[in-house]
Short mmCIF file of C-alpha atoms in Angstrom, two decimals:
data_model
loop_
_atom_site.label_atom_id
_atom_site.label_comp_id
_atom_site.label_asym_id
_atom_site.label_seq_id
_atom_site.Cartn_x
_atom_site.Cartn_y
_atom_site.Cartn_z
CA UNK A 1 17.06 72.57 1.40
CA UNK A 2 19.23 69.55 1.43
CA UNK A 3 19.16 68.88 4.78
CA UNK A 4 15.47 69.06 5.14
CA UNK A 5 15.00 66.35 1.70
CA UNK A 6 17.51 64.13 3.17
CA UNK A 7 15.63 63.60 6.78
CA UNK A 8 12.59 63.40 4.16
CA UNK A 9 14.48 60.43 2.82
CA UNK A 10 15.28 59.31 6.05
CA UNK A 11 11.81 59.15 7.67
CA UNK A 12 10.54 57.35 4.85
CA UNK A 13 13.41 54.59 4.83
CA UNK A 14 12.77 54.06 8.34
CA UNK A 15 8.96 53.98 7.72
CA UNK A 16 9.42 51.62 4.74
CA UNK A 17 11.75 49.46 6.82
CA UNK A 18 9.34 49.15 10.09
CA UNK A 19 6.67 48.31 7.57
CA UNK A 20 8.80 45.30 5.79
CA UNK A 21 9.86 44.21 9.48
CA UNK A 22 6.42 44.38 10.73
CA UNK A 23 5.17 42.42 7.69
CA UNK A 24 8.12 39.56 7.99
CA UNK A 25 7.59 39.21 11.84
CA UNK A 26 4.00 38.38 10.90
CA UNK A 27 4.54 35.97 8.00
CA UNK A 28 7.16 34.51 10.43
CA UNK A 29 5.08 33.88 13.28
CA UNK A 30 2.01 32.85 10.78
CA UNK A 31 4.38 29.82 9.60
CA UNK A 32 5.95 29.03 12.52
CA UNK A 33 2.53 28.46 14.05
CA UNK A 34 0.47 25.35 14.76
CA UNK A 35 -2.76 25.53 12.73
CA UNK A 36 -5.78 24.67 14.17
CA UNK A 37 -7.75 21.89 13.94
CA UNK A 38 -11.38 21.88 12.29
CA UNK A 39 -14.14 20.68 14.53
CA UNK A 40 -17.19 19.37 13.46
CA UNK A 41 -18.99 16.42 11.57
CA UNK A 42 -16.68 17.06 8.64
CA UNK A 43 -13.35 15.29 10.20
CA UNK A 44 -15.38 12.02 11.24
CA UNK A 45 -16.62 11.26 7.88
CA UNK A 46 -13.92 9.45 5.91
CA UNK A 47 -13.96 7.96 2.26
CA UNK A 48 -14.74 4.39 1.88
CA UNK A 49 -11.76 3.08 0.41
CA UNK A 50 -9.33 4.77 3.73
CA UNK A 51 -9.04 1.69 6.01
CA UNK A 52 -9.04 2.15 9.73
CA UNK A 53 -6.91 0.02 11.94
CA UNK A 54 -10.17 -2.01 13.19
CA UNK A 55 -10.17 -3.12 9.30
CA UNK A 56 -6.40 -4.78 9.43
CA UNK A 57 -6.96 -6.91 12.71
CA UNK A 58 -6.26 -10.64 12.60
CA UNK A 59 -9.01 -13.06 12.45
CA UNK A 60 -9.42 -15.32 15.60
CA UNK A 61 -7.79 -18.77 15.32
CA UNK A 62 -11.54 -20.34 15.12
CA UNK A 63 -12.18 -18.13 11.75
CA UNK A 64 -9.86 -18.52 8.90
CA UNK A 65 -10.80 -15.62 6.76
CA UNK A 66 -13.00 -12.38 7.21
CA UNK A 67 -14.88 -12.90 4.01
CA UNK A 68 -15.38 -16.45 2.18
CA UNK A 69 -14.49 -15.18 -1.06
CA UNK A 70 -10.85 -14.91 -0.43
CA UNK A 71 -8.86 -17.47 0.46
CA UNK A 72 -5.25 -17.99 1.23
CA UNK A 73 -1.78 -19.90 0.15
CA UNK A 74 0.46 -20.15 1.40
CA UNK A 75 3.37 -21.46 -1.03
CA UNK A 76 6.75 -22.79 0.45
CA UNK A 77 8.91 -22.52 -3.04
CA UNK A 78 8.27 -26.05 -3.09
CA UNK A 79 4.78 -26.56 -3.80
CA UNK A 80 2.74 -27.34 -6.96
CA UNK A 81 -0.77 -28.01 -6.39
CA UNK A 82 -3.28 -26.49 -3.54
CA UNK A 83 -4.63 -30.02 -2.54
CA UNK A 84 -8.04 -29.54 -2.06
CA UNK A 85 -10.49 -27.00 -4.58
CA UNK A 86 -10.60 -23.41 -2.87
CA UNK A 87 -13.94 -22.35 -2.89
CA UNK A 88 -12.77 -18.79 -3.20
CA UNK A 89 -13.18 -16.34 -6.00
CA UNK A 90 -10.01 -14.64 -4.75
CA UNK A 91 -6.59 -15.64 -3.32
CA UNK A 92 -3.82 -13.98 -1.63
CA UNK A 93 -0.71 -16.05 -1.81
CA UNK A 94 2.31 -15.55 0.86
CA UNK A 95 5.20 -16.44 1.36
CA UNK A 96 8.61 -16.94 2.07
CA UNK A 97 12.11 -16.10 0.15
CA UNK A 98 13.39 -19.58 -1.30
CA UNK A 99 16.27 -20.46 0.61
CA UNK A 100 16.67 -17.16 2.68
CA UNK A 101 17.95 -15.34 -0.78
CA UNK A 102 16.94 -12.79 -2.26
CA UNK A 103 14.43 -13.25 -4.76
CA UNK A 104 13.93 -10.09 -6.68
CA UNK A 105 11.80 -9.28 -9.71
CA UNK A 106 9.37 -11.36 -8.57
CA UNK A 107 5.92 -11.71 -10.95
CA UNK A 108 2.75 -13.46 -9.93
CA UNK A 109 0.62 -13.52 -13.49
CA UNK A 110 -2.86 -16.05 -12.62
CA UNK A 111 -2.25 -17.57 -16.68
CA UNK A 112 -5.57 -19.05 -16.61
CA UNK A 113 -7.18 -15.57 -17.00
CA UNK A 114 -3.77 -13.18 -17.41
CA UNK A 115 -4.18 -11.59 -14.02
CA UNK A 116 -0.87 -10.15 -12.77
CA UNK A 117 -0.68 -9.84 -8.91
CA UNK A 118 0.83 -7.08 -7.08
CA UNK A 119 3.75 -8.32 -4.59
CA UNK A 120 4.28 -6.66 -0.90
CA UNK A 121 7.69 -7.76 0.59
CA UNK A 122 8.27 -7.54 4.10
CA UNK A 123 11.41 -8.68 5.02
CA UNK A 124 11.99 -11.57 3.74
CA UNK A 125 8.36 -12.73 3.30
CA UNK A 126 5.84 -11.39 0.94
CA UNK A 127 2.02 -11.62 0.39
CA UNK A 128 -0.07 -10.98 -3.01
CA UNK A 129 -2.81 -8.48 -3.71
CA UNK A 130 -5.99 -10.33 -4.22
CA UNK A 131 -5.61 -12.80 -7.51
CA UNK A 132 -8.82 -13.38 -9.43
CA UNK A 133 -9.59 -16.67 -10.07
CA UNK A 134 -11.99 -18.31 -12.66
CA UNK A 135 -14.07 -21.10 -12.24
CA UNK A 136 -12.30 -23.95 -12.52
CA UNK A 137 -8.35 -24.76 -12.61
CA UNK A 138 -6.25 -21.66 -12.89
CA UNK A 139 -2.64 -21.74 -12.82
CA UNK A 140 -0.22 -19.17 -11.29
CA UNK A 141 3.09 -18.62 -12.61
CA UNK A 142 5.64 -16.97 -10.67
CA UNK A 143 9.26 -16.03 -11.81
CA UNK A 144 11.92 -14.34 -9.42
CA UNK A 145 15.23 -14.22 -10.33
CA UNK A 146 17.80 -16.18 -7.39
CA UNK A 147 20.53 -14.42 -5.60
CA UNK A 148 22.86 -16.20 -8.28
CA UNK A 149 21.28 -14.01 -10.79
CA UNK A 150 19.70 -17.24 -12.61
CA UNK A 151 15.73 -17.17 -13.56
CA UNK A 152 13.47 -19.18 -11.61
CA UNK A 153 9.90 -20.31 -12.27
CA UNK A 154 7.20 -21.50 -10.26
CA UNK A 155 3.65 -23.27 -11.34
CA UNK A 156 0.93 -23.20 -8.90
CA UNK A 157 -2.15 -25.01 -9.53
CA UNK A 158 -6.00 -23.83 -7.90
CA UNK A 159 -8.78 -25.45 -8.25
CA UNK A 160 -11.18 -22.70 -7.98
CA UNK A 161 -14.61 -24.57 -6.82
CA UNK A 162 -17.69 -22.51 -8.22
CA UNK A 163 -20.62 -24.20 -5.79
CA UNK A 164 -19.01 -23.24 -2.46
CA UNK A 165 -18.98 -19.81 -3.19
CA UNK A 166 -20.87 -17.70 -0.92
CA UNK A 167 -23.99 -15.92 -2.11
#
């Protein structure tokens, strides 16, 4: 009687086992796997706020900027005043680092109306997120610290000009 329970035993190991390999070889090949790609009107509509590449091209030399209300600095770690009014309600400053060093911790805050910029380094040149500006003068701090590990500070003054504004 033994005999007969043990190959019992046996068939249903081997049963249990070809079952469990049968079951991993499928999860196996299930991951390992490519998955297909969804056709249909669904993958060509995307949110507004996803950029394409079309939206990050540079503007021809004959146009300066894409939309009127943005304009652009650019500061050379040397300058103090934008010379003539920017009829912008936005700016994007950019620049380079101040003597090739490192400039880290670097804040843009606009202290006319307490707007703090975001700051994109590339290399050793950076560019600002867009920097609301209010009618009038605004002035835009900015504070880095050197590669001497000394505080420096910046003033930048805009004279934001409300009547050339585009409507």
């Amino acid at each position: 009687m033994q005999a007969a329970e043990r190959r019992h035993e046996v068939k249903f190991l081997l049963v249990t086992l070809l079952l469990v390999l049968g079951l991993a070889a499928a999860a196996f090949i299930n991951l390992m796997r490519v998955p297909a790609q969804k056709s249909g009107p669904a993958t060509t509509r995307n949110p507004t706020s996803v950029k394409t590449d079309s939206d990050f091209s540079a503007p021809s030399k004959g146009v300066p900027n894409f939309d009127p209300n943005v304009g652009f600095v650019h500061w050379d770690c040397r300058k103090s005043t934008v010379d003539s009014p920017v009829g912008a309600a936005y700016i994007r400053i950019k620049g380079a680092s101040c003597r090739g060093g490192a400039m880290r911790n670097f804040h843009v805050v606009n202290s006319s109306n307490g707007f703090t910029a975001s700051v994109f380094w590339s290399d050793k040149n950076f560019t600002t997120d867009l920097i609301d500006l209010q009618p009038g003068p605004n002035r835009i701090s900015m504070d880095w610290i050197d590669a001497r590990g000394r505080v420096q500070t910046s003033e930048l003054s805009i004279l934001r000009a409300e009547e050339k504004l585009a409507k």
